GROMACS .gro file of N, CA and C in nm:
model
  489
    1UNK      N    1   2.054   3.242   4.547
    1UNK     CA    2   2.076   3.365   4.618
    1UNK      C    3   2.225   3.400   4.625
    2UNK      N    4   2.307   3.282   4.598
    2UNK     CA    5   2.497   3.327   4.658
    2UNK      C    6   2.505   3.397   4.518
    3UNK      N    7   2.450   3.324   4.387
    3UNK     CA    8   2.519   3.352   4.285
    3UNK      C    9   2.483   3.510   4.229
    4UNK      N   10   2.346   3.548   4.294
    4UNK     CA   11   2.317   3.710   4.276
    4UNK      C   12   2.364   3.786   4.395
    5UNK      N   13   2.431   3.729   4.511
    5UNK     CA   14   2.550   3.798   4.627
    5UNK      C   15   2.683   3.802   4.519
    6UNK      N   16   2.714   3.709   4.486
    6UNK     CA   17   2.868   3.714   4.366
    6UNK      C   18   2.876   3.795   4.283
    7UNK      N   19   2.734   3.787   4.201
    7UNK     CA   20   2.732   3.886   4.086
    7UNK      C   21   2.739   4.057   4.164
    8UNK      N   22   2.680   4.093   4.237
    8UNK     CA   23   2.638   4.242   4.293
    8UNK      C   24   2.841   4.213   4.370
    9UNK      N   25   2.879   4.201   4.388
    9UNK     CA   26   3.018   4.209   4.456
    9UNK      C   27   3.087   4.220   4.337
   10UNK      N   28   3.078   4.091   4.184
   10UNK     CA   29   3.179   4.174   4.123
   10UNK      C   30   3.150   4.251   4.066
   11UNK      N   31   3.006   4.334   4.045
   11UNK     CA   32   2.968   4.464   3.994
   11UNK      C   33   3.048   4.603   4.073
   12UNK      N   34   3.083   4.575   4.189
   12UNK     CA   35   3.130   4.647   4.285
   12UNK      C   36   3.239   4.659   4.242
   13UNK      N   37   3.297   4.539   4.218
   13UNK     CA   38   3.488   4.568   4.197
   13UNK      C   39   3.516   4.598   4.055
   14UNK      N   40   3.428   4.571   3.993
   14UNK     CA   41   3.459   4.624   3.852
   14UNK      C   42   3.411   4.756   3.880
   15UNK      N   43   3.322   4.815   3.925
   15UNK     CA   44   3.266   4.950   3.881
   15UNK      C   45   3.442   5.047   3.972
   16UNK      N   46   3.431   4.977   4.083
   16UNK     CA   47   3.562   5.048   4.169
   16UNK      C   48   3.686   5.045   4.065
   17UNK      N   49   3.746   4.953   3.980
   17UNK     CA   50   3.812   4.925   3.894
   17UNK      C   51   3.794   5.020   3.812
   18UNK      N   52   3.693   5.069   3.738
   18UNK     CA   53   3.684   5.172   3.640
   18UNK      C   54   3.710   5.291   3.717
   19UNK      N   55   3.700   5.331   3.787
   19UNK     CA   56   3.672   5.481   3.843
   19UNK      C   57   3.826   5.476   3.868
   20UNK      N   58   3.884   5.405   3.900
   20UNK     CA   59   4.054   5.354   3.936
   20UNK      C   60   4.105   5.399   3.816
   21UNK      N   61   4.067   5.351   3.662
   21UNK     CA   62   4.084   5.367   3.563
   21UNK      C   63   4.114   5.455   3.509
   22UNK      N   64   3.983   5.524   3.490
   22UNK     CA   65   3.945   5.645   3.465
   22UNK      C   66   4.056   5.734   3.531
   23UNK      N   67   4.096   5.747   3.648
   23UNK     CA   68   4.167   5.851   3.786
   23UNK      C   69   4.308   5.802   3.669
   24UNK      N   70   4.355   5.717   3.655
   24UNK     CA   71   4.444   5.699   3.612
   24UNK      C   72   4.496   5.726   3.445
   25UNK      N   73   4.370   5.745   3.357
   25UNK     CA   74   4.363   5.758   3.273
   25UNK      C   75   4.354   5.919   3.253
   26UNK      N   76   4.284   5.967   3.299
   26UNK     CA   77   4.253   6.099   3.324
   26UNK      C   78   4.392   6.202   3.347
   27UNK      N   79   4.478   6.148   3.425
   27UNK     CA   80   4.586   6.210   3.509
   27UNK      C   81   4.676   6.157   3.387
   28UNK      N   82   4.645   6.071   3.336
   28UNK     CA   83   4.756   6.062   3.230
   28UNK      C   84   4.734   6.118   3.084
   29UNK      N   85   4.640   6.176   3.039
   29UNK     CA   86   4.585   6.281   2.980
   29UNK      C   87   4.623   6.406   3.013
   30UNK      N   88   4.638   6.457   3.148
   30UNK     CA   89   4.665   6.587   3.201
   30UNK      C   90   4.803   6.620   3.196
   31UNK      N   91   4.874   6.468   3.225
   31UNK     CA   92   5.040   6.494   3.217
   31UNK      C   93   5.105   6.506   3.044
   32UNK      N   94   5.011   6.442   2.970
   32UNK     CA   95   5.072   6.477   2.823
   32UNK      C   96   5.023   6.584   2.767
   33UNK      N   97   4.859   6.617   2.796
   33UNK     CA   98   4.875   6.753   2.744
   33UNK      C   99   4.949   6.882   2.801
   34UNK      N  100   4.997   6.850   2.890
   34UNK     CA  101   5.138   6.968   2.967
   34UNK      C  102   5.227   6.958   2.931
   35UNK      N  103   5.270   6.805   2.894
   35UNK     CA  104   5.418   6.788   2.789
   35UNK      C  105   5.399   6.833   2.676
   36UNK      N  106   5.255   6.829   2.587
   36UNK     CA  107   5.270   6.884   2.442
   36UNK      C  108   5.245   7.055   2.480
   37UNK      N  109   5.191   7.126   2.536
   37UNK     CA  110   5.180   7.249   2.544
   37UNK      C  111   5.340   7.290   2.575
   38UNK      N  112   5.381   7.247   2.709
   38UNK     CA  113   5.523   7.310   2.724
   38UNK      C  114   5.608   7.293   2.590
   39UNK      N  115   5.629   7.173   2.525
   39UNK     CA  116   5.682   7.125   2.410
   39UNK      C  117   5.685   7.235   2.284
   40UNK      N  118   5.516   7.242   2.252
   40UNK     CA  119   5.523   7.366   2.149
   40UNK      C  120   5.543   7.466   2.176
   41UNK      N  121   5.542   7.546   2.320
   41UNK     CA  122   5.568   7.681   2.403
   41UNK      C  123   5.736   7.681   2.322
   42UNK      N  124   5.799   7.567   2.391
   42UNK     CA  125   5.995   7.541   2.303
   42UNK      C  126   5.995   7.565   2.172
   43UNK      N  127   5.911   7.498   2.093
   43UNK     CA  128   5.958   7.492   1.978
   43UNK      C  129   5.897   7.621   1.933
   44UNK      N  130   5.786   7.680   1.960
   44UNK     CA  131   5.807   7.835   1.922
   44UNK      C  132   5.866   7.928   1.947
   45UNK      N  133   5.923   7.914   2.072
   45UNK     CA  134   6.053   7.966   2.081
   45UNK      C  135   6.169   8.006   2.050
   46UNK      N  136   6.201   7.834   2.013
   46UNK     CA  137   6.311   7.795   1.940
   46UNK      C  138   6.291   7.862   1.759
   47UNK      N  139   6.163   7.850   1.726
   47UNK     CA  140   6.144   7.868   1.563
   47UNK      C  141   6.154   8.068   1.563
   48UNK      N  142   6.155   8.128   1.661
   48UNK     CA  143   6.108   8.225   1.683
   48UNK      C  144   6.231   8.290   1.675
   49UNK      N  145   6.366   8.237   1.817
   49UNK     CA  146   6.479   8.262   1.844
   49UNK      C  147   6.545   8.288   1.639
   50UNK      N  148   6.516   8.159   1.626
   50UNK     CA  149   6.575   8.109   1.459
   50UNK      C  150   6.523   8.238   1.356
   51UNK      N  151   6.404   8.257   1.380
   51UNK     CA  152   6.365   8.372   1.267
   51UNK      C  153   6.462   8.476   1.270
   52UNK      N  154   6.465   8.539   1.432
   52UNK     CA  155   6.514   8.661   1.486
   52UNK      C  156   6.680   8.675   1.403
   53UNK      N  157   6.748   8.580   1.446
   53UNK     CA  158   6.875   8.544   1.415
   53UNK      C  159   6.912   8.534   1.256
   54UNK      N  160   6.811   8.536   1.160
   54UNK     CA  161   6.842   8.518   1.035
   54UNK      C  162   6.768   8.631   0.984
   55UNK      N  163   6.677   8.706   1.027
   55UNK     CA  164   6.590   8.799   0.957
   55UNK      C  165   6.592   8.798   0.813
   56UNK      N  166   6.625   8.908   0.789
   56UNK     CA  167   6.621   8.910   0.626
   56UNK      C  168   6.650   8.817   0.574
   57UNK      N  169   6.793   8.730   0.642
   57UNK     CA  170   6.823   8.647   0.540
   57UNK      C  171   6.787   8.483   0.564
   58UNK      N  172   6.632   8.557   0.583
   58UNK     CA  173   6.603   8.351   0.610
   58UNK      C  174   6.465   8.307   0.480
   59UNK      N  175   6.617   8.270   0.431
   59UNK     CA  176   6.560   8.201   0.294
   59UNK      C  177   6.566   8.077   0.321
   60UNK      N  178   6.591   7.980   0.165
   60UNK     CA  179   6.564   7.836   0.128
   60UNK      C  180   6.619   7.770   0.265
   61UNK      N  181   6.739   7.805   0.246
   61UNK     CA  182   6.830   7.713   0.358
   61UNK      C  183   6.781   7.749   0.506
   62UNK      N  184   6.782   7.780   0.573
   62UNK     CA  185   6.727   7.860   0.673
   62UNK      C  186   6.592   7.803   0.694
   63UNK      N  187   6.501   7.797   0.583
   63UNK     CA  188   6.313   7.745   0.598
   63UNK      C  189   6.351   7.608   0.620
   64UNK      N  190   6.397   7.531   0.553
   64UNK     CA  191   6.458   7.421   0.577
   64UNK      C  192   6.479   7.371   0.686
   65UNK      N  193   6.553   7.457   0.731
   65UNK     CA  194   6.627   7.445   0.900
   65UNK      C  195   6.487   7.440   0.968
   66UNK      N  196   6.429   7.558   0.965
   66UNK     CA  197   6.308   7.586   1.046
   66UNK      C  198   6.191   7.448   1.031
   67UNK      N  199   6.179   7.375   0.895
   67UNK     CA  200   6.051   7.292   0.883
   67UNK      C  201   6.147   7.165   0.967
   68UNK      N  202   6.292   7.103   0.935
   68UNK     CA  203   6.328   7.031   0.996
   68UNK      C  204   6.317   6.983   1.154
   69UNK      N  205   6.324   7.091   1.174
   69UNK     CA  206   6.369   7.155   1.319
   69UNK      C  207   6.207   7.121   1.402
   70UNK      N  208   6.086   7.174   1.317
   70UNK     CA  209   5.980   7.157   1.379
   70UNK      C  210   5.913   7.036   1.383
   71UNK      N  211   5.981   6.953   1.248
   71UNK     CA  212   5.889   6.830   1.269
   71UNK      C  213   5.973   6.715   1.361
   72UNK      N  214   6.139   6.767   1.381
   72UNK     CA  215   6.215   6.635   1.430
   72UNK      C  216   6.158   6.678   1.604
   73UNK      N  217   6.117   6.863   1.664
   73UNK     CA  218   6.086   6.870   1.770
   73UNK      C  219   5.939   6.822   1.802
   74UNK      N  220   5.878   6.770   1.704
   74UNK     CA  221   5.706   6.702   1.728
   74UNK      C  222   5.758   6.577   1.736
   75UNK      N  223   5.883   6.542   1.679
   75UNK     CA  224   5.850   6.372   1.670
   75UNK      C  225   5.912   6.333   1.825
   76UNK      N  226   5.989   6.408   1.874
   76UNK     CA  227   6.077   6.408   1.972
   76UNK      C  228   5.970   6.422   2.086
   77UNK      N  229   5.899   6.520   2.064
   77UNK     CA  230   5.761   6.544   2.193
   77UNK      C  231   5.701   6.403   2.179
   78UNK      N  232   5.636   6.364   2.075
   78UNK     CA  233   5.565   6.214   2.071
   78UNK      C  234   5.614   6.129   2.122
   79UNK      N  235   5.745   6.110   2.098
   79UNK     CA  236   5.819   5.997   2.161
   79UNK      C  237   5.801   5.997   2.315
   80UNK      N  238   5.791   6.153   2.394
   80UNK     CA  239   5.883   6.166   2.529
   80UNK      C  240   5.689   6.093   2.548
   81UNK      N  241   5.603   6.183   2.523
   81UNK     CA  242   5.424   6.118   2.531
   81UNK      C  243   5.429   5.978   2.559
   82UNK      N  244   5.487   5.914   2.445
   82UNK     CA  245   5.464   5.733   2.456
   82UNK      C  246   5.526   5.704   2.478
   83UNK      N  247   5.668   5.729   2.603
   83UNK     CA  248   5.764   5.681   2.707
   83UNK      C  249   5.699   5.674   2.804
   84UNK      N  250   5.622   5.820   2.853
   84UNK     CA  251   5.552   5.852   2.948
   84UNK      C  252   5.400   5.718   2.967
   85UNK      N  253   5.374   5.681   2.859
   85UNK     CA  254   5.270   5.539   2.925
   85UNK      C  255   5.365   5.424   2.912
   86UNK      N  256   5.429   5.424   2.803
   86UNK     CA  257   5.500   5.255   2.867
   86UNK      C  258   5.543   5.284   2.977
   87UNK      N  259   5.604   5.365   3.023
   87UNK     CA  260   5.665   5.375   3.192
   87UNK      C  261   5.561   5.340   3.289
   88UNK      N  262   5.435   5.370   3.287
   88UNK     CA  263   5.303   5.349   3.383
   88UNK      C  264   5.310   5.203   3.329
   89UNK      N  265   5.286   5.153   3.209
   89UNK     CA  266   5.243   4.995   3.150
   89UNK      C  267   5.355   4.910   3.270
   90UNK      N  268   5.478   4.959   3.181
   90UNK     CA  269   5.583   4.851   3.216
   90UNK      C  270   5.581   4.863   3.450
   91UNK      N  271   5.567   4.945   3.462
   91UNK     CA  272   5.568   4.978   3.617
   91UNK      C  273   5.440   4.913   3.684
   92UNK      N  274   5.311   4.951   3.624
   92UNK     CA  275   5.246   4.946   3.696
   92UNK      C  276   5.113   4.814   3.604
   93UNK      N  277   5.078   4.828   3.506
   93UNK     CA  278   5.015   4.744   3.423
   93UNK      C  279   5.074   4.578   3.397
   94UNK      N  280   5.162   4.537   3.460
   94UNK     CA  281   5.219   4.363   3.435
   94UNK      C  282   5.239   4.369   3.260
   95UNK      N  283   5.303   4.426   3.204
   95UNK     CA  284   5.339   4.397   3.090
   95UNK      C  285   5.494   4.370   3.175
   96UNK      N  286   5.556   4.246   3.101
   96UNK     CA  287   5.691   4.189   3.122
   96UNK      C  288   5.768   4.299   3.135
   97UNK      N  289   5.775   4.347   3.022
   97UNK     CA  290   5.923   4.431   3.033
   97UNK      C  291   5.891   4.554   2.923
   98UNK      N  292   6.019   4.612   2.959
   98UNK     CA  293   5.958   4.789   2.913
   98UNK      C  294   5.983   4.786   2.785
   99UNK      N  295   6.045   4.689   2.666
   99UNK     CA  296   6.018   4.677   2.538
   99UNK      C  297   5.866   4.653   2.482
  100UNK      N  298   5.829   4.534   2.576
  100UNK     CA  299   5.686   4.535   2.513
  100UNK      C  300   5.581   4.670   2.576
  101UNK      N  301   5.612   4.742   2.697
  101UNK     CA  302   5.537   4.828   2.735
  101UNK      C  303   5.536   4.928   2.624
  102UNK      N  304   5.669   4.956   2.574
  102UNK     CA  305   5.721   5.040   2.497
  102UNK      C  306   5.647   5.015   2.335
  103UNK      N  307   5.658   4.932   2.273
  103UNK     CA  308   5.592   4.846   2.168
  103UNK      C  309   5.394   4.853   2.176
  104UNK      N  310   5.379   4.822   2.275
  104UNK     CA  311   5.212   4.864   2.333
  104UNK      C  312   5.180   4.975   2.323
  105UNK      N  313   5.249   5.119   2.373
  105UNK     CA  314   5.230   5.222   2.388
  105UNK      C  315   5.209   5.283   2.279
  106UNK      N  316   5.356   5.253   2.144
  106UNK     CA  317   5.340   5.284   2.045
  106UNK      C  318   5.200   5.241   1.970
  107UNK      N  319   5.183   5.155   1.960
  107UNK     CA  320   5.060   5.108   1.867
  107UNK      C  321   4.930   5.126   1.943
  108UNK      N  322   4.946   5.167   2.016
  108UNK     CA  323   4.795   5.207   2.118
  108UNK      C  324   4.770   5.358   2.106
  109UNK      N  325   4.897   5.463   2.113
  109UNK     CA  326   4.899   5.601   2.051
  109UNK      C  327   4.873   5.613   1.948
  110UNK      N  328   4.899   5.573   1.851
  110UNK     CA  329   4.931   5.608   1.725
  110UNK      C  330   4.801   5.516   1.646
  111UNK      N  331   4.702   5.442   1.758
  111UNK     CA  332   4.599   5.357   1.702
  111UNK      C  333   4.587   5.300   1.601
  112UNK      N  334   4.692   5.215   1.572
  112UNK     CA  335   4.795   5.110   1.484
  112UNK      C  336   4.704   4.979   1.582
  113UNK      N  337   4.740   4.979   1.729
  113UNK     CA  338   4.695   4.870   1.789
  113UNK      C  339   4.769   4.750   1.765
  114UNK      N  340   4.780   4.658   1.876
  114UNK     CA  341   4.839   4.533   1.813
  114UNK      C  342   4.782   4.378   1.874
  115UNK      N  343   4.774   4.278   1.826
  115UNK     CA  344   4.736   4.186   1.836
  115UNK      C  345   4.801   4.086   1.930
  116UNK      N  346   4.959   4.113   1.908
  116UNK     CA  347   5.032   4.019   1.982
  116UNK      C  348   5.062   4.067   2.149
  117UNK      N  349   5.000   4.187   2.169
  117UNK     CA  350   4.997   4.196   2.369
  117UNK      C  351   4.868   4.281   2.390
  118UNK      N  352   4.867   4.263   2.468
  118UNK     CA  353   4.748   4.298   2.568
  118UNK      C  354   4.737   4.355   2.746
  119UNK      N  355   4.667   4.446   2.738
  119UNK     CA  356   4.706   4.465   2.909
  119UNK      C  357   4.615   4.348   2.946
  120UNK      N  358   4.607   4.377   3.057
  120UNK     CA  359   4.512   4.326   3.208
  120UNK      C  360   4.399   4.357   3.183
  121UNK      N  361   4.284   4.291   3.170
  121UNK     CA  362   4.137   4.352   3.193
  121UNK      C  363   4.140   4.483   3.309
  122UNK      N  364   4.196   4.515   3.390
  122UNK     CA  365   4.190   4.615   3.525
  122UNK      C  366   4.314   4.721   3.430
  123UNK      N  367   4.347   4.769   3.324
  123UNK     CA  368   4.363   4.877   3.233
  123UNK      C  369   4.380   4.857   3.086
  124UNK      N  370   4.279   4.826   3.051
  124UNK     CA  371   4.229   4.808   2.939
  124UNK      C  372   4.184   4.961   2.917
  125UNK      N  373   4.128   5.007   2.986
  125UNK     CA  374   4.030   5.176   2.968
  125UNK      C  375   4.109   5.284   2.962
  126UNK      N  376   4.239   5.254   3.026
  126UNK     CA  377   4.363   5.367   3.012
  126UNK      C  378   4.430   5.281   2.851
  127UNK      N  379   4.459   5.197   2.841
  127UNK     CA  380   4.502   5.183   2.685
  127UNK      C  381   4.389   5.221   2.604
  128UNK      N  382   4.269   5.230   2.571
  128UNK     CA  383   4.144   5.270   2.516
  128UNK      C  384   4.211   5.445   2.481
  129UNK      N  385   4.165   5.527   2.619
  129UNK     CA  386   4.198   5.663   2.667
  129UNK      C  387   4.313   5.653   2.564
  130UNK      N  388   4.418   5.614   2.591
  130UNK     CA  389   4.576   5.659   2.553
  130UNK      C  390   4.565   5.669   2.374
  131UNK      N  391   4.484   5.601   2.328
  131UNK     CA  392   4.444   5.588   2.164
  131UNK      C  393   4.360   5.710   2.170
  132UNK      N  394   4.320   5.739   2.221
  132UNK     CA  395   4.207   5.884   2.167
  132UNK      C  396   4.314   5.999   2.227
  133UNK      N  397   4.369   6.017   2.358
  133UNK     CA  398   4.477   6.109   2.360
  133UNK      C  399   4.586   6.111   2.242
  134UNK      N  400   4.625   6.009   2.215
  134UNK     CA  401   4.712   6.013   2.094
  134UNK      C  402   4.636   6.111   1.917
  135UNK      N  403   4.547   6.046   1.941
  135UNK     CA  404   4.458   6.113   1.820
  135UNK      C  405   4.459   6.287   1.851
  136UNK      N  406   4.412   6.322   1.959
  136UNK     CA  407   4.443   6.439   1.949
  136UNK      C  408   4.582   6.523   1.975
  137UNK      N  409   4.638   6.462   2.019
  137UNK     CA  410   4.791   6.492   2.037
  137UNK      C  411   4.851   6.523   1.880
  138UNK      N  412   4.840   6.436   1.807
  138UNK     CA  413   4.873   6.398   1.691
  138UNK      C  414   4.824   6.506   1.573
  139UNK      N  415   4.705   6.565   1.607
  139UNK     CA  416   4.621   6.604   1.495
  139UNK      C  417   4.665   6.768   1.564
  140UNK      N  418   4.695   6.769   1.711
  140UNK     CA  419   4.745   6.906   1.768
  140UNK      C  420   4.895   6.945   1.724
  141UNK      N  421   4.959   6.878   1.676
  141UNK     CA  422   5.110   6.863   1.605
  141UNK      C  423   5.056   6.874   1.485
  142UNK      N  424   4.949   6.831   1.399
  142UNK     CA  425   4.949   6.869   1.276
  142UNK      C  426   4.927   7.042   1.250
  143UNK      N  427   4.841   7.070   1.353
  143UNK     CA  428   4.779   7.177   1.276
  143UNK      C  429   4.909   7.268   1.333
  144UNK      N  430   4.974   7.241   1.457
  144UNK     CA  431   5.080   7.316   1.437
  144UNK      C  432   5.228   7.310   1.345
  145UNK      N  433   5.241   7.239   1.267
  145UNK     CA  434   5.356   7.212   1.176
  145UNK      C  435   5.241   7.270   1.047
  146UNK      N  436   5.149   7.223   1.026
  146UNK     CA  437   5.109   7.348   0.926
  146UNK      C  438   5.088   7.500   0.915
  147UNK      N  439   5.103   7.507   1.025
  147UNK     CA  440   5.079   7.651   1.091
  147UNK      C  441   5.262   7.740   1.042
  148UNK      N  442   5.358   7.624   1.083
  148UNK     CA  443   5.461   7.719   1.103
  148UNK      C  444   5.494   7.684   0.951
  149UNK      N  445   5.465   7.633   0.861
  149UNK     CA  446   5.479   7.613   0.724
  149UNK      C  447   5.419   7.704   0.665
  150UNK      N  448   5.335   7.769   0.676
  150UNK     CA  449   5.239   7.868   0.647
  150UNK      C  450   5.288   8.006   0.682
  151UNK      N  451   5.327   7.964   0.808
  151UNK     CA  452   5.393   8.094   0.888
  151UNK      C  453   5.520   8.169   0.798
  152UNK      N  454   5.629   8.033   0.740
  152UNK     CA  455   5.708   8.059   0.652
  152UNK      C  456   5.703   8.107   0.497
  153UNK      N  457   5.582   8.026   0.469
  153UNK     CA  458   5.543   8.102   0.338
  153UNK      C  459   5.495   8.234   0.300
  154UNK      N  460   5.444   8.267   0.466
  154UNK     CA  461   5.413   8.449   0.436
  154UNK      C  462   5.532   8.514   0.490
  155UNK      N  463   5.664   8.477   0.552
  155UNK     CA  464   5.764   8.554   0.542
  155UNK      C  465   5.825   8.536   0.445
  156UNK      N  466   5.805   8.470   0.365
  156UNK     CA  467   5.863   8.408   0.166
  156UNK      C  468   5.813   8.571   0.088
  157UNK      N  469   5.670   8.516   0.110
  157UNK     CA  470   5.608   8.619   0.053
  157UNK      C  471   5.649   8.768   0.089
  158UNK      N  472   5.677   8.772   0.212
  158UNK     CA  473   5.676   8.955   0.268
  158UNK      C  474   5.808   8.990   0.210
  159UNK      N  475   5.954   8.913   0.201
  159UNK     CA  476   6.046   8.904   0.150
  159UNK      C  477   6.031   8.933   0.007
  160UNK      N  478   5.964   8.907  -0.067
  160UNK     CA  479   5.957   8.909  -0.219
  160UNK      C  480   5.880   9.062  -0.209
  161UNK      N  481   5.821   9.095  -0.131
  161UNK     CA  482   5.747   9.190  -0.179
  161UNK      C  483   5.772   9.344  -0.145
  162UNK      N  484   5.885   9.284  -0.033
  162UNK     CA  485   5.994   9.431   0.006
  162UNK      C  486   6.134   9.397  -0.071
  163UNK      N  487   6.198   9.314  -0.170
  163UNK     CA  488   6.299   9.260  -0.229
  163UNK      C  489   6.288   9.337  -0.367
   0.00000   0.00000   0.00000
């Protein structure tokens, strides 16, 4: 009878543990997709400001500028994303120190994964989460760097065709 009282108690603290999880996982989903939205809100901005300023004359050098510009401001958003969980890891998850939080984060985003650390069984489900947020984070930076590549090739084109 104690050992089916033990079992129903740690069904309790694990199920409380997930929902903990989840709250935490969830909210950390909400805070990166606000960093990548504000992020690309900038960089269209910024790619926008750049068009304005070169008009006619934004050719080779200039597209350049513009594709540079968009992929070093995605890689720069990714990075600030997977600061933003090693900072929770290293703070709040018992990983030693904010290199390996930092090192975790990366390969847990970018679902590389790694062998040599591990959280805590009690956030395991937010490193899980943080691999599928990354996936779409990732694939939401693709379609926008193809977008503004595209974007450039029909001002290539509109250029040639009033030139």
């Amino acid at each position: 009878m104690a050992d089916l009282e033990n079992a129903a108690r740690a069904a309790i603290v694990n199920e409380e543990e997930r929902v903990v999880q989840l709250g935490i996982a969830t909210a950390m989903v909400a805070i990166t997709v606000v960093m990548h939205l504000a992020g690309l809100a900038l960089l269209v901005a910024l790619l926008r400001g750049h068009r304005r300023r070169f008009g006619e004359r934004f050719r080779e050098w200039s597209q350049l500028a513009a594709i540079l510009g968009a992929a070093f401001g995605l890689f720069a958003l990714h990075t600030a994303e997977i600061w933003a969980y090693a900072l929770l890891y290293a703070r709040y998850a018992g990983l030693i120190n904010f290199d390996d939080a930092l090192y975790f984060s990366t390969a847990t985003y970018t679902t590389l994964g790694t062998a040599d650390l591990a959280l805590p069984s009690a956030w395991r489900l937010v490193g899980a989460i943080e691999s599928a947020n990354g996936i779409i984070l990732l694939g939401w930076s693709t379609a926008f760097f193809v977008s503004v590549i595209n974007r450039i090739r029909l001002f290539e084109q509109e250029a040639r065709g009033s030139g």
